[in-house]
Structures are given as C-alpha cells and as structure tokens.
C-alpha cells in the first residue's frame, strides 16, 4: 500500500496499487487520524464495484462550530458525483 501524506496541510492520499479507488482525504480544523482514514476508506470502498479502477475519491472532513461535515467528490466520465453530510 502506498500512502502519500503532507502532514503540514493534513492531506493524505492512499493508493492500494491494485487498481482500486484512490482516496485523497483532507481535514479542515480536524486532524485526519489513521482511524478516521480507515473508516472513510472502508465505508467508501464498498462503492468500488460501481466505478472504474483508479477512480479518485476526494474526501474533506471538517469541523465548524460543533458541526462535523464530510464532503465526498468523485469525478466520473466528465461528470462529478458529490455528496455532503453534516451532523449537529
């Protein structure tokens, strides 16, 4: 497994190197721990069968005024699939 992390900006991308999806996970006002990264990759990895190999999944985790937010963006064939979930 290849992991490429820029700890100064808290951005980490991981690529299993087996033609599976590539995750680019970043955090705003939150540290992206190994546990968070694993949880995100496990949950979103279940979507793998719907996408071509080497699909890039961009995930942003953020915390603002007690609210936690996750934004997921997946570029697919010239289009973009985007989802956002906020907890109170």
mmCIF file of C-alpha atoms in Angstrom:
data_model
loop_
_atom_site.group_PDB
_atom_site.id
_atom_site.type_symbol
_atom_site.label_atom_id
_atom_site.label_comp_id
_atom_site.label_asym_id
_atom_site.label_seq_id
_atom_site.Cartn_x
_atom_site.Cartn_y
_atom_site.Cartn_z
ATOM 1 C CA UNK A 1 0.000 0.000 0.000
ATOM 2 C CA UNK A 2 1.321 3.406 -0.970
ATOM 3 C CA UNK A 3 0.479 6.352 1.245
ATOM 4 C CA UNK A 4 1.466 9.876 0.411
ATOM 5 C CA UNK A 5 0.894 12.353 3.210
ATOM 6 C CA UNK A 6 1.514 16.030 3.634
ATOM 7 C CA UNK A 7 1.232 16.367 7.384
ATOM 8 C CA UNK A 8 1.689 20.154 7.282
ATOM 9 C CA UNK A 9 -1.651 20.566 5.499
ATOM 10 C CA UNK A 10 -3.182 17.340 6.838
ATOM 11 C CA UNK A 11 -3.788 15.870 3.386
ATOM 12 C CA UNK A 12 -3.232 12.205 2.782
ATOM 13 C CA UNK A 13 -3.802 10.101 -0.289
ATOM 14 C CA UNK A 14 -3.597 6.359 -0.347
ATOM 15 C CA UNK A 15 -3.493 4.013 -3.267
ATOM 16 C CA UNK A 16 -3.603 0.280 -2.699
ATOM 17 C CA UNK A 17 -1.801 -0.194 -6.010
ATOM 18 C CA UNK A 18 -4.212 -2.922 -7.121
ATOM 19 C CA UNK A 19 -6.375 -0.879 -9.479
ATOM 20 C CA UNK A 20 -8.739 0.073 -6.677
ATOM 21 C CA UNK A 21 -10.036 3.549 -5.927
ATOM 22 C CA UNK A 22 -7.570 6.217 -4.838
ATOM 23 C CA UNK A 23 -8.542 8.257 -1.788
ATOM 24 C CA UNK A 24 -7.480 11.853 -1.232
ATOM 25 C CA UNK A 25 -8.544 12.736 2.305
ATOM 26 C CA UNK A 26 -8.060 16.157 3.860
ATOM 27 C CA UNK A 27 -9.205 17.840 7.054
ATOM 28 C CA UNK A 28 -10.235 21.401 7.946
ATOM 29 C CA UNK A 29 -9.961 22.128 11.675
ATOM 30 C CA UNK A 30 -9.565 18.400 12.250
ATOM 31 C CA UNK A 31 -6.636 16.006 12.210
ATOM 32 C CA UNK A 32 -7.153 13.102 9.835
ATOM 33 C CA UNK A 33 -6.068 10.215 12.051
ATOM 34 C CA UNK A 34 -5.348 6.709 10.794
ATOM 35 C CA UNK A 35 -8.646 5.627 12.389
ATOM 36 C CA UNK A 36 -10.658 8.257 10.511
ATOM 37 C CA UNK A 37 -8.851 7.470 7.276
ATOM 38 C CA UNK A 38 -9.525 3.746 7.669
ATOM 39 C CA UNK A 39 -13.205 4.345 8.475
ATOM 40 C CA UNK A 40 -13.651 6.561 5.392
ATOM 41 C CA UNK A 41 -11.843 4.109 3.105
ATOM 42 C CA UNK A 42 -13.840 1.152 4.482
ATOM 43 C CA UNK A 43 -17.199 2.887 4.007
ATOM 44 C CA UNK A 44 -16.498 4.361 0.578
ATOM 45 C CA UNK A 45 -14.589 1.282 -0.575
ATOM 46 C CA UNK A 46 -17.943 -0.505 -0.751
ATOM 47 C CA UNK A 47 -18.777 1.684 -3.768
ATOM 48 C CA UNK A 48 -15.774 0.346 -5.656
ATOM 49 C CA UNK A 49 -17.775 -2.048 -7.833
ATOM 50 C CA UNK A 50 -19.667 0.899 -9.364
ATOM 51 C CA UNK A 51 -16.564 2.738 -10.584
ATOM 52 C CA UNK A 52 -13.673 2.041 -12.901
ATOM 53 C CA UNK A 53 -10.296 1.126 -11.407
ATOM 54 C CA UNK A 54 -8.138 4.080 -10.380
ATOM 55 C CA UNK A 55 -11.161 6.326 -9.707
ATOM 56 C CA UNK A 56 -10.088 9.211 -7.480
ATOM 57 C CA UNK A 57 -12.270 9.910 -4.446
ATOM 58 C CA UNK A 58 -11.760 13.332 -2.842
ATOM 59 C CA UNK A 59 -12.911 13.498 0.785
ATOM 60 C CA UNK A 60 -12.889 16.573 3.021
ATOM 61 C CA UNK A 61 -13.636 16.252 6.730
ATOM 62 C CA UNK A 62 -14.316 19.461 8.626
ATOM 63 C CA UNK A 63 -15.464 20.776 11.977
ATOM 64 C CA UNK A 64 -17.149 24.169 12.303
ATOM 65 C CA UNK A 65 -18.909 25.379 15.445
ATOM 66 C CA UNK A 66 -19.544 21.883 16.871
ATOM 67 C CA UNK A 67 -20.791 20.615 13.494
ATOM 68 C CA UNK A 68 -18.966 17.796 11.743
ATOM 69 C CA UNK A 69 -19.112 17.635 7.974
ATOM 70 C CA UNK A 70 -17.909 15.184 5.348
ATOM 71 C CA UNK A 71 -17.822 16.096 1.665
ATOM 72 C CA UNK A 72 -17.172 13.432 -0.966
ATOM 73 C CA UNK A 73 -16.444 14.242 -4.609
ATOM 74 C CA UNK A 74 -15.959 11.574 -7.287
ATOM 75 C CA UNK A 75 -15.216 12.630 -10.877
ATOM 76 C CA UNK A 76 -16.792 10.151 -13.325
ATOM 77 C CA UNK A 77 -16.696 10.318 -17.132
ATOM 78 C CA UNK A 78 -16.714 14.104 -17.367
ATOM 79 C CA UNK A 79 -19.291 14.464 -14.592
ATOM 80 C CA UNK A 80 -18.944 14.890 -10.847
ATOM 81 C CA UNK A 81 -20.750 12.968 -8.135
ATOM 82 C CA UNK A 82 -20.825 14.971 -4.920
ATOM 83 C CA UNK A 83 -22.272 14.214 -1.519
ATOM 84 C CA UNK A 84 -22.243 16.127 1.746
ATOM 85 C CA UNK A 85 -23.346 15.060 5.228
ATOM 86 C CA UNK A 86 -23.490 17.337 8.272
ATOM 87 C CA UNK A 87 -24.064 16.306 11.882
ATOM 88 C CA UNK A 88 -25.365 18.699 14.532
#
